[in-house]
PDB file of C-alpha atoms in Angstrom:
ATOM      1  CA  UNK A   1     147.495 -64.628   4.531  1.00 43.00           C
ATOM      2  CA  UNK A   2     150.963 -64.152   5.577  1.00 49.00           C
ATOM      3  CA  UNK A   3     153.204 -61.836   3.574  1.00 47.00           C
ATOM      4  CA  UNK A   4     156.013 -60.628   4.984  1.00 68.00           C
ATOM      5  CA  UNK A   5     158.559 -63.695   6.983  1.00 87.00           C
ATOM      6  CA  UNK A   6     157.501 -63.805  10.331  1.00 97.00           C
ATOM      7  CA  UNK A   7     160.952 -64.540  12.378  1.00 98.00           C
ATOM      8  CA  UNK A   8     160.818 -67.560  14.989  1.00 98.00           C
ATOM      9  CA  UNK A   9     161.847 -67.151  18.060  1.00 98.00           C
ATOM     10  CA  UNK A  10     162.777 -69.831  20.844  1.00 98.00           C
ATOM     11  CA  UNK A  11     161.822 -69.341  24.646  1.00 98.00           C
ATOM     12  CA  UNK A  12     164.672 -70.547  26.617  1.00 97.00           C
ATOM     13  CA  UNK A  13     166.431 -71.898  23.701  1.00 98.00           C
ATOM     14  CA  UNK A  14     163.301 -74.817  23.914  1.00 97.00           C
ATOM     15  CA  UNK A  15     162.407 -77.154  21.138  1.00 97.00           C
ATOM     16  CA  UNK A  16     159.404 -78.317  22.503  1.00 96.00           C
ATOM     17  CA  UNK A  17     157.959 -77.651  25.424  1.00 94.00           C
ATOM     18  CA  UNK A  18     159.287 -80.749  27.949  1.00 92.00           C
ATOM     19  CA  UNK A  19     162.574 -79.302  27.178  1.00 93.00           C
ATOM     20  CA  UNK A  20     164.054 -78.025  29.974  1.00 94.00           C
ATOM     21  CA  UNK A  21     165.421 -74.554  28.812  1.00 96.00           C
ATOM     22  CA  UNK A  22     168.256 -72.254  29.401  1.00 98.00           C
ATOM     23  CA  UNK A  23     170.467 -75.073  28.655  1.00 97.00           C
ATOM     24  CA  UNK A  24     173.475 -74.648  26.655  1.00 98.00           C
ATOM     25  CA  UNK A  25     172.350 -78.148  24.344  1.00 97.00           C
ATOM     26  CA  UNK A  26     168.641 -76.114  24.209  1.00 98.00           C
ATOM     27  CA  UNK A  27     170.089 -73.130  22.295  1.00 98.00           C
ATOM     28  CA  UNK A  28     172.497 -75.277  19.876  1.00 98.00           C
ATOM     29  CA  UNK A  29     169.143 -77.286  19.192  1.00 98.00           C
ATOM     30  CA  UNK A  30     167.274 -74.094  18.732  1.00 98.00           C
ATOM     31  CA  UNK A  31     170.033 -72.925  16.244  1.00 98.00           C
ATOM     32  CA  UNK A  32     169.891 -76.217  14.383  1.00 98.00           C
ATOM     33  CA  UNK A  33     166.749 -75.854  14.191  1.00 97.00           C
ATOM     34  CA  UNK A  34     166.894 -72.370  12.101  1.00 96.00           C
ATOM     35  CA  UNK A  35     165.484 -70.259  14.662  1.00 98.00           C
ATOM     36  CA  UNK A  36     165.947 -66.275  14.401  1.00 98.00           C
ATOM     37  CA  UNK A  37     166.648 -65.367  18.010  1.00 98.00           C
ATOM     38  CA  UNK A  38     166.914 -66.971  21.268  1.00 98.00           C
ATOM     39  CA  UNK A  39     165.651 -65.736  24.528  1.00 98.00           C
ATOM     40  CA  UNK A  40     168.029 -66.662  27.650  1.00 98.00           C
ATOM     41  CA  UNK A  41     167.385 -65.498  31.498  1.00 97.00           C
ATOM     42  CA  UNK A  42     170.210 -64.107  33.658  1.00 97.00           C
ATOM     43  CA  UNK A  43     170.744 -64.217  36.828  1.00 97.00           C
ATOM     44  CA  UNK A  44     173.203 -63.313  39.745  1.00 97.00           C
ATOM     45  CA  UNK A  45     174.281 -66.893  41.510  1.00 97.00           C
ATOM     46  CA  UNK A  46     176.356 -66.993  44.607  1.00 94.00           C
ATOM     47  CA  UNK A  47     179.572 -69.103  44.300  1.00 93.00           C
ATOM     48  CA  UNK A  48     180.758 -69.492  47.476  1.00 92.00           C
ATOM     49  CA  UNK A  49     181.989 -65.784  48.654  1.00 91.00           C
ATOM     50  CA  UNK A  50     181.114 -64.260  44.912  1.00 92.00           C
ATOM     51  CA  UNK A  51     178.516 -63.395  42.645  1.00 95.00           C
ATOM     52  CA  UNK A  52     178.118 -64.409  39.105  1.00 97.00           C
ATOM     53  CA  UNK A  53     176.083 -64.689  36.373  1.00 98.00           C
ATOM     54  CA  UNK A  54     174.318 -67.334  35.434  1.00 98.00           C
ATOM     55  CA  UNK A  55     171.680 -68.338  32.633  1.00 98.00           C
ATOM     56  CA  UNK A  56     169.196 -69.433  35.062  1.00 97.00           C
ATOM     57  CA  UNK A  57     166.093 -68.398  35.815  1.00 94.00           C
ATOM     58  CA  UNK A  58     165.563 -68.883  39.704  1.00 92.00           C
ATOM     59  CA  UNK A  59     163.347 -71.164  40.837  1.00 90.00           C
ATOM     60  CA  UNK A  60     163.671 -73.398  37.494  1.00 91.00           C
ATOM     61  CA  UNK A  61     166.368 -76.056  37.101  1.00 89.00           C
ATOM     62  CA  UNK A  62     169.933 -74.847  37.273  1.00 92.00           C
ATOM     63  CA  UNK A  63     172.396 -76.080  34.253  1.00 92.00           C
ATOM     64  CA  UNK A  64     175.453 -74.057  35.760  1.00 93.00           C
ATOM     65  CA  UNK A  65     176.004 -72.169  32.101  1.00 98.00           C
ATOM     66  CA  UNK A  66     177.537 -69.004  32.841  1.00 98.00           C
ATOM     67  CA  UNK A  67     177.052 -65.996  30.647  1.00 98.00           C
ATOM     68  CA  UNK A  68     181.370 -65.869  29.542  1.00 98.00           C
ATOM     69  CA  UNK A  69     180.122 -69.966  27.997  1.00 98.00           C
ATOM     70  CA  UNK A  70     177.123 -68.786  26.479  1.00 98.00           C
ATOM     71  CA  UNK A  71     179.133 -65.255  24.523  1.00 98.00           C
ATOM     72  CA  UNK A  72     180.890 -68.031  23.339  1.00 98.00           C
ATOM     73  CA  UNK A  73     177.623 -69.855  22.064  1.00 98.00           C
ATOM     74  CA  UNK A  74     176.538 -66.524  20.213  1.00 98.00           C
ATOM     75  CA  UNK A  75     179.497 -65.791  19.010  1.00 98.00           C
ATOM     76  CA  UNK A  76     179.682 -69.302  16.908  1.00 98.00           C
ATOM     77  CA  UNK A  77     175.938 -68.621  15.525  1.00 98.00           C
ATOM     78  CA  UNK A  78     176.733 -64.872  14.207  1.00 97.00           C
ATOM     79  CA  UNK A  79     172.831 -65.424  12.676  1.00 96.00           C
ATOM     80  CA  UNK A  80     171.341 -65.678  15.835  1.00 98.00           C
ATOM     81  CA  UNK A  81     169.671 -62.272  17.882  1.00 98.00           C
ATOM     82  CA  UNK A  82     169.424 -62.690  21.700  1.00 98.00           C
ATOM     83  CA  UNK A  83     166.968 -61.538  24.362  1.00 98.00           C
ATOM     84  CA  UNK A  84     168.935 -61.288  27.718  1.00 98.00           C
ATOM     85  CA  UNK A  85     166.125 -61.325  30.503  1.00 97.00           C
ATOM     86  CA  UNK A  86     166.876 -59.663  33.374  1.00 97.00           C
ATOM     87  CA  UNK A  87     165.917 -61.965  35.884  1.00 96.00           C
ATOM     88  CA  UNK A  88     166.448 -60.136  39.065  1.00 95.00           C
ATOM     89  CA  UNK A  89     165.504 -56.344  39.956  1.00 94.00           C
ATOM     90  CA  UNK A  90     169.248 -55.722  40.464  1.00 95.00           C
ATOM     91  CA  UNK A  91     170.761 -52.806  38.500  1.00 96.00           C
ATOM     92  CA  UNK A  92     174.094 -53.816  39.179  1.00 97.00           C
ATOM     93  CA  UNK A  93     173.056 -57.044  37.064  1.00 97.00           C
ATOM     94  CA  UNK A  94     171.925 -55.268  34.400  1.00 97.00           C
ATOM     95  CA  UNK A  95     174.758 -52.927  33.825  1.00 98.00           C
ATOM     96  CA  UNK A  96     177.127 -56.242  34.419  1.00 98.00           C
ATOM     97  CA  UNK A  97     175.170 -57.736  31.552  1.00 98.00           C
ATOM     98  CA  UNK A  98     175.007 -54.829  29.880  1.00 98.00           C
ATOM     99  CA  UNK A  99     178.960 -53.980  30.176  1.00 98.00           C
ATOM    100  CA  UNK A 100     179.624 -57.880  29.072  1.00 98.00           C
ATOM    101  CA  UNK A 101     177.054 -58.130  25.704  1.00 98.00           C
ATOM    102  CA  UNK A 102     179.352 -54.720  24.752  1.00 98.00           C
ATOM    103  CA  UNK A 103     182.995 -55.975  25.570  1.00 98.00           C
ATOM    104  CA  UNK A 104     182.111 -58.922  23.022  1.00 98.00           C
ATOM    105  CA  UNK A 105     180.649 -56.368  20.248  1.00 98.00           C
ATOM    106  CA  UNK A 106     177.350 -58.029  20.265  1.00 98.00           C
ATOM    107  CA  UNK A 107     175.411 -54.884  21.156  1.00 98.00           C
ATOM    108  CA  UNK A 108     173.780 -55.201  17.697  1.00 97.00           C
ATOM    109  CA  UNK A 109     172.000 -58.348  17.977  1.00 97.00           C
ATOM    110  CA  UNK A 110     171.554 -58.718  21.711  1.00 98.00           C
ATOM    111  CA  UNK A 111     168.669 -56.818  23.323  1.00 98.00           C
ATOM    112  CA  UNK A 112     167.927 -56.425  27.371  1.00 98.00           C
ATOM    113  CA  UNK A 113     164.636 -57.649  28.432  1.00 98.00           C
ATOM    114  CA  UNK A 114     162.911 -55.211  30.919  1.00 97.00           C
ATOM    115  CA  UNK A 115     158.989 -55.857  31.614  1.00 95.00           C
ATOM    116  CA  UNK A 116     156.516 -52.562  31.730  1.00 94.00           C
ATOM    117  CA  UNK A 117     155.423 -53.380  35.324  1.00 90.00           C
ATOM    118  CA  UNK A 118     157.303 -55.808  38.213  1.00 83.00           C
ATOM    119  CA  UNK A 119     154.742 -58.510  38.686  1.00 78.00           C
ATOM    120  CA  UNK A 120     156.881 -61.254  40.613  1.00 77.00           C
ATOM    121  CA  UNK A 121     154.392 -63.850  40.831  1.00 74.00           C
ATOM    122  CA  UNK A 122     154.251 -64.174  36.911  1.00 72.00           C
ATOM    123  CA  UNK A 123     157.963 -63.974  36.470  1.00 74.00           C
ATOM    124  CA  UNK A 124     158.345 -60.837  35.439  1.00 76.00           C
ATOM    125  CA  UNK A 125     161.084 -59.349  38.344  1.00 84.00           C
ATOM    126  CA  UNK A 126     162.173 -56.186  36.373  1.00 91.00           C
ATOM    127  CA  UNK A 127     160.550 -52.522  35.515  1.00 90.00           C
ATOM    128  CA  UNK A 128     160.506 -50.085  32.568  1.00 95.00           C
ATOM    129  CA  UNK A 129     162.358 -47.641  35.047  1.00 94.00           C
ATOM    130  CA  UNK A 130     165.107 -50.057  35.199  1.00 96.00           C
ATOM    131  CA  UNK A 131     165.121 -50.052  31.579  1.00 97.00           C
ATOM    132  CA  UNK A 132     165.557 -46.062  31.341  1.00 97.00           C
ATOM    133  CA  UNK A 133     168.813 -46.508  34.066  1.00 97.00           C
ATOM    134  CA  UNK A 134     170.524 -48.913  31.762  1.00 97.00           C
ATOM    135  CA  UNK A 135     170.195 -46.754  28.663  1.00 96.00           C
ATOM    136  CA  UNK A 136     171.359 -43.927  30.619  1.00 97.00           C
ATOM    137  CA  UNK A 137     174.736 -46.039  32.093  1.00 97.00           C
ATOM    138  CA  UNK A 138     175.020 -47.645  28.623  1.00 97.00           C
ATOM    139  CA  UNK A 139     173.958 -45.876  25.749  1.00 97.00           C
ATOM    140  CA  UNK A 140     174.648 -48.661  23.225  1.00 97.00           C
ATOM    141  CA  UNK A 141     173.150 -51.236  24.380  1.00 98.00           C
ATOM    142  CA  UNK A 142     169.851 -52.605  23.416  1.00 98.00           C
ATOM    143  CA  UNK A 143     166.263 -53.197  24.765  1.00 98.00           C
ATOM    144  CA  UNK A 144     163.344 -54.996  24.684  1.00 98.00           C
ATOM    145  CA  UNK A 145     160.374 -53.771  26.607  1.00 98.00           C
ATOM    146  CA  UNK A 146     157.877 -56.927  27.482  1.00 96.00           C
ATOM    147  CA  UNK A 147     154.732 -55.168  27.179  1.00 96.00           C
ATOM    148  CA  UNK A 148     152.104 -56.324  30.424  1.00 91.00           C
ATOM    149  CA  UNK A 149     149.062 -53.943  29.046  1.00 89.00           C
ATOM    150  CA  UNK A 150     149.255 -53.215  25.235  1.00 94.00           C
ATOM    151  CA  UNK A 151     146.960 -50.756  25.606  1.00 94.00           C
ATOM    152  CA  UNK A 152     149.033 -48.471  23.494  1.00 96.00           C
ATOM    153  CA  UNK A 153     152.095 -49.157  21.940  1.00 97.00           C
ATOM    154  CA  UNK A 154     153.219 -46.212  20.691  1.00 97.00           C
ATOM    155  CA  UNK A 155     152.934 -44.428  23.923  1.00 97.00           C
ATOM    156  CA  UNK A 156     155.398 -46.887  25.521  1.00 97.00           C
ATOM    157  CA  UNK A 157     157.751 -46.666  23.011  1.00 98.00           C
ATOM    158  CA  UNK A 158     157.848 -42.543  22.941  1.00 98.00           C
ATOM    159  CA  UNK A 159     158.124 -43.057  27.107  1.00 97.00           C
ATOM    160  CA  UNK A 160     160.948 -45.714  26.806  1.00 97.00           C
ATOM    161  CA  UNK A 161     162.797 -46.012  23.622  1.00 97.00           C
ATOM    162  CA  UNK A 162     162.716 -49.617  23.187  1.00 98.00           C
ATOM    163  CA  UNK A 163     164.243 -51.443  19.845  1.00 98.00           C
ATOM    164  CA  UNK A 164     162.097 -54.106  20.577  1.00 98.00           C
ATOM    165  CA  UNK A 165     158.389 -54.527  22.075  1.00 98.00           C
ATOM    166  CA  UNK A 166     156.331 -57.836  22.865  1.00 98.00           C
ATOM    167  CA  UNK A 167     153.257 -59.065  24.279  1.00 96.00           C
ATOM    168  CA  UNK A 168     150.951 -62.287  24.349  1.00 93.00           C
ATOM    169  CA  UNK A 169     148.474 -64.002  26.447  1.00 89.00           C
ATOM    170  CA  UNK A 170     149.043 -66.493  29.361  1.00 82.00           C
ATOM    171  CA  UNK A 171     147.832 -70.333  28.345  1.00 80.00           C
ATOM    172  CA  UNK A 172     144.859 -70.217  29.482  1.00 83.00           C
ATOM    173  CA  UNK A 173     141.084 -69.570  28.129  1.00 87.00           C
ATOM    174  CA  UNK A 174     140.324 -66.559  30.332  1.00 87.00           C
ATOM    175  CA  UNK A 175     143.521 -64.752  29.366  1.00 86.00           C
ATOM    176  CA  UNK A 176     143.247 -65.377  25.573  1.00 89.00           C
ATOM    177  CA  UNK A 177     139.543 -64.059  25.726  1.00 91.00           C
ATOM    178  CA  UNK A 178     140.156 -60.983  27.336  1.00 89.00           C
ATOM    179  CA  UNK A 179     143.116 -60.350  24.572  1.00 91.00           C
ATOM    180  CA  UNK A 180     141.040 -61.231  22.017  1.00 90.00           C
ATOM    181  CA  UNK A 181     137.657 -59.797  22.824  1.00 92.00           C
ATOM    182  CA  UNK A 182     138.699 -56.871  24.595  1.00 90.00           C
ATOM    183  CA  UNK A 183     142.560 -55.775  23.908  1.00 91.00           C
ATOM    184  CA  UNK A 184     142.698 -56.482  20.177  1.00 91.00           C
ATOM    185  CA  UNK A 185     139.629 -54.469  18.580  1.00 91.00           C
ATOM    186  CA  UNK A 186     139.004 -51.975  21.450  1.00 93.00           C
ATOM    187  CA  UNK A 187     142.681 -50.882  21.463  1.00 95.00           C
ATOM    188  CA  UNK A 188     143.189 -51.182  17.858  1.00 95.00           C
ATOM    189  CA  UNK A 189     146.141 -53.617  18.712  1.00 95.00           C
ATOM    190  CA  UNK A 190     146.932 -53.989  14.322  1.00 95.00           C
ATOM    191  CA  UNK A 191     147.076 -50.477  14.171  1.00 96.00           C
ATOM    192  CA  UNK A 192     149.266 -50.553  17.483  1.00 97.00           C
ATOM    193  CA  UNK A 193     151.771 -52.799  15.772  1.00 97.00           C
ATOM    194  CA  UNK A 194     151.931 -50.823  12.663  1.00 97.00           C
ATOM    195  CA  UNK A 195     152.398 -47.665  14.186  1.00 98.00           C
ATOM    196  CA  UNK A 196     155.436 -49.169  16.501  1.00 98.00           C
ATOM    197  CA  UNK A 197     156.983 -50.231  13.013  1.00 98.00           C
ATOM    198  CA  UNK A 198     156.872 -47.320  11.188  1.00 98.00           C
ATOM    199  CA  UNK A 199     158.771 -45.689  14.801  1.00 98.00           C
ATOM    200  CA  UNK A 200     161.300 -47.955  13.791  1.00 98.00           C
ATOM    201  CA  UNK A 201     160.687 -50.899  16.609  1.00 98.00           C
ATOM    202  CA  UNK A 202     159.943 -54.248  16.203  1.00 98.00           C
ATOM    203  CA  UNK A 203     157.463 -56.482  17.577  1.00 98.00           C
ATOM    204  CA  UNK A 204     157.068 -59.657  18.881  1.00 98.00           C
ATOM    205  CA  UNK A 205     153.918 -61.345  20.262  1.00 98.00           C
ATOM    206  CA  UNK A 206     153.997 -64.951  22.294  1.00 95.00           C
ATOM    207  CA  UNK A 207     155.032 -67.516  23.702  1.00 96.00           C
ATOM    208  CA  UNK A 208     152.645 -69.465  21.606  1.00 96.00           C
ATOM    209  CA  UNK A 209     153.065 -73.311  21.162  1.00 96.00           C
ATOM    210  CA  UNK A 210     149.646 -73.971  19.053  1.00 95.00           C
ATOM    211  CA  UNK A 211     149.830 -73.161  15.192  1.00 95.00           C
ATOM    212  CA  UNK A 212     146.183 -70.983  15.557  1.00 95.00           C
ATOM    213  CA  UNK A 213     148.225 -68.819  17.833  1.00 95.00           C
ATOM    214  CA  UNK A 214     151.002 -68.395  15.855  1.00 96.00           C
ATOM    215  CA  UNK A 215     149.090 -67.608  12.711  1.00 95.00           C
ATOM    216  CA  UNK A 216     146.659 -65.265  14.215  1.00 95.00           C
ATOM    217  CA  UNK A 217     149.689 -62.939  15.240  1.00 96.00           C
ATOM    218  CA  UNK A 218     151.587 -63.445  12.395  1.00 96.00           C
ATOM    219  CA  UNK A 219     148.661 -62.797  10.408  1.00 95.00           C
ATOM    220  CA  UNK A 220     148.572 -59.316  12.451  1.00 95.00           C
ATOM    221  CA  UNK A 221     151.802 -58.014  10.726  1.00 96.00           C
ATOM    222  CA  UNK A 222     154.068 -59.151  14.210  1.00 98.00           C
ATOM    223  CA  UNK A 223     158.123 -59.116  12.901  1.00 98.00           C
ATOM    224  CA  UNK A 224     158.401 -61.987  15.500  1.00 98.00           C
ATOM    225  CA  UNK A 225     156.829 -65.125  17.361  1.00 98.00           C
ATOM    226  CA  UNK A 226     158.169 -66.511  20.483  1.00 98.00           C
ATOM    227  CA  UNK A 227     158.040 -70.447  20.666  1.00 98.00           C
ATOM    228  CA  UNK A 228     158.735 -72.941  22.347  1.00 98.00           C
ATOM    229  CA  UNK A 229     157.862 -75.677  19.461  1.00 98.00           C
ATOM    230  CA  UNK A 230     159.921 -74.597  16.698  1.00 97.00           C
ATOM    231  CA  UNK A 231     158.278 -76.887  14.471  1.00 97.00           C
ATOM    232  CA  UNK A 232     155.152 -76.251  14.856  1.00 97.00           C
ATOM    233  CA  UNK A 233     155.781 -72.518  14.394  1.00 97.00           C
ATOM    234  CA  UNK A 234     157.152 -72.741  11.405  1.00 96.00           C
ATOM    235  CA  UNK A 235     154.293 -75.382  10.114  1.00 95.00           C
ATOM    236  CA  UNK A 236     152.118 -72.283  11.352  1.00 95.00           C
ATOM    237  CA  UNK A 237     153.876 -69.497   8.574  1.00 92.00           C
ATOM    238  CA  UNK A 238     154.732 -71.979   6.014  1.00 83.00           C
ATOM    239  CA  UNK A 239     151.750 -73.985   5.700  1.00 72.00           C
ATOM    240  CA  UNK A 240     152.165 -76.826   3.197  1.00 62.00           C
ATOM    241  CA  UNK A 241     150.804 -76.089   0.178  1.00 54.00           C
TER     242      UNK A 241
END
C-alpha cells in the first residue's frame, strides 16, 4: 500500500514513450499533464564559430531549444523541479549551466545530474568527481547523483553530498532480475532508501513505463518515479478504487 504521494516525474519532458523528448511542446505537455519535475539533457552545440547550449542529448533528434528558451519555460511553471543532465564530460558546461540555473534564481528547484561512474555506451557521459568540482565552483547549486550500483546509498551520499539520488533497472529481463533478486534484499535497498531520507536526500527510482514497476518502487518508500507515461504512472499510485 502506498502512503505517502509518490511525485511523478517525466523523462525528457515525454508523455508516452513515441514522444520524441527534450522538446519544448514535450515539457508544456508534461506540465499539463501535472507532473512534479521534468528531466531535460544539456549539451554544448557548435553554431558556426561558437558554442552553446542546447537541450539535446547527442545522438537523439535535435529540436534547436536552447537553455535561455527553456529558463523561460520553468520560469512560467514555478511548480515544476528540473533535472539538468549533464550531457557531456565538459566542466566548462557544467559550471555554464550551473552559473545560468543561478542568474535566474532557480537554484532551489533545479538540480545537476552527475552519474556515479562514466559509462558512455549507456548514456551516462558524466562522473561523481565532476559532481564534487561543481559544488566546489558553485556552492549553491544543486545535485542529483544517478546512482549506477546502489549498493549503498548512504555511503554515496556521505562521499558526495547529493540533494537528490536515483537508480532503476534497464528494460530488459536480465537487468530487472539481477535488481530484484540480487540488489534489493542482499543490499537491503528499503533500508538504503530510508536511511538516505532521514540524511535529508531524496530519492528517485526509474524510468519505469509499466504500472508493476512503478508500484513496486513506490511501494518501497521512493519520494519520486521517473516516467515516461505519465498516465500510466499515476494509474500506478492512484489506483481506482
Amino acid at each position: 500500500m502506498i502512503n505517502n504521494r509518490v511525485a511523478i516525474w517525466s523523462h525528457q519532458g515525454k508523455v508516452v514513450p513515441l514522444s520524441p523528448g527534450n522538446r519544448l511542446a514535450d515539457f508544456e505537455d508534461a506540465a499539463e499533464e501535472c507532473a512534479d519535475g521534468i528531466e531535460a539533457d544539456v549539451s554544448f552545440v557548435r553554431v558556426g564559430s561558437l558554442e552553446e547550449i542546447f537541450i539535446y542529448h547527442p545522438g537523439q533528434r535535435f529540436s534547436a531549444l536552447r537553455l535561455g528558451k527553456f529558463i523561460e519555460f520553468l520560469k512560467r511553471h514555478p511548480r515544476l523541479e528540473c533535472f539538468l543532465d549533464i550531457k557531456q564530460n565538459d566542466i566548462r558546461l557544467a559550471e555554464a549551466v550551473a552559473k545560468t540555473v543561478i542568474s535566474h534564481h532557480l537554484e532551489k528547484r533545479v538540480f545537476l545530474t552527475f552519474c556515479q561512474t562514466r559509462i558512455p555506451w549507456l548514456g551516462l557521459k558524466t562522473s561523481a568527481g565532476m559532481l564534487l568540482k561543481i559544488k566546489k565552483m558553485e556552492p549553491k547549486i544543486r545535485t542529483h547523483l544517478l546512482v549506477t550500483f546502489p549498493f549503498s546509498l548512504p555511503r554515496l551520499i556521505r562521499k558526495y553530498h547529493p540533494d537528490f539520488v536515483s537508480f532503476g533497472w534497464l528494460d530488459d529481463w536480465l537487468s530487472r532480475f539481477f535488481f530484484r533478486w540480487m540488489i534489493i534484499p542482499f543490499f537491503g535497498l528499503p533500508s538504503q532508501i530510508r536511511q538516505a531520507q532521514e540524511m535529508g536526500v531524496r530519492v528517485l527510482a526509474g524510468i519505469f513505463n509499466r504500472e508493476e514497476d512503478v508500484r513496486y518502487f513506490a511501494d518501497m518508500g521512493v519520494d519520486a518515479i521517473m516516467t515516461e507515461n505519465i498516465d500510466v504512472a499515476f494509474k500506478a499510485i492512484n489506483p481506482p478504487l
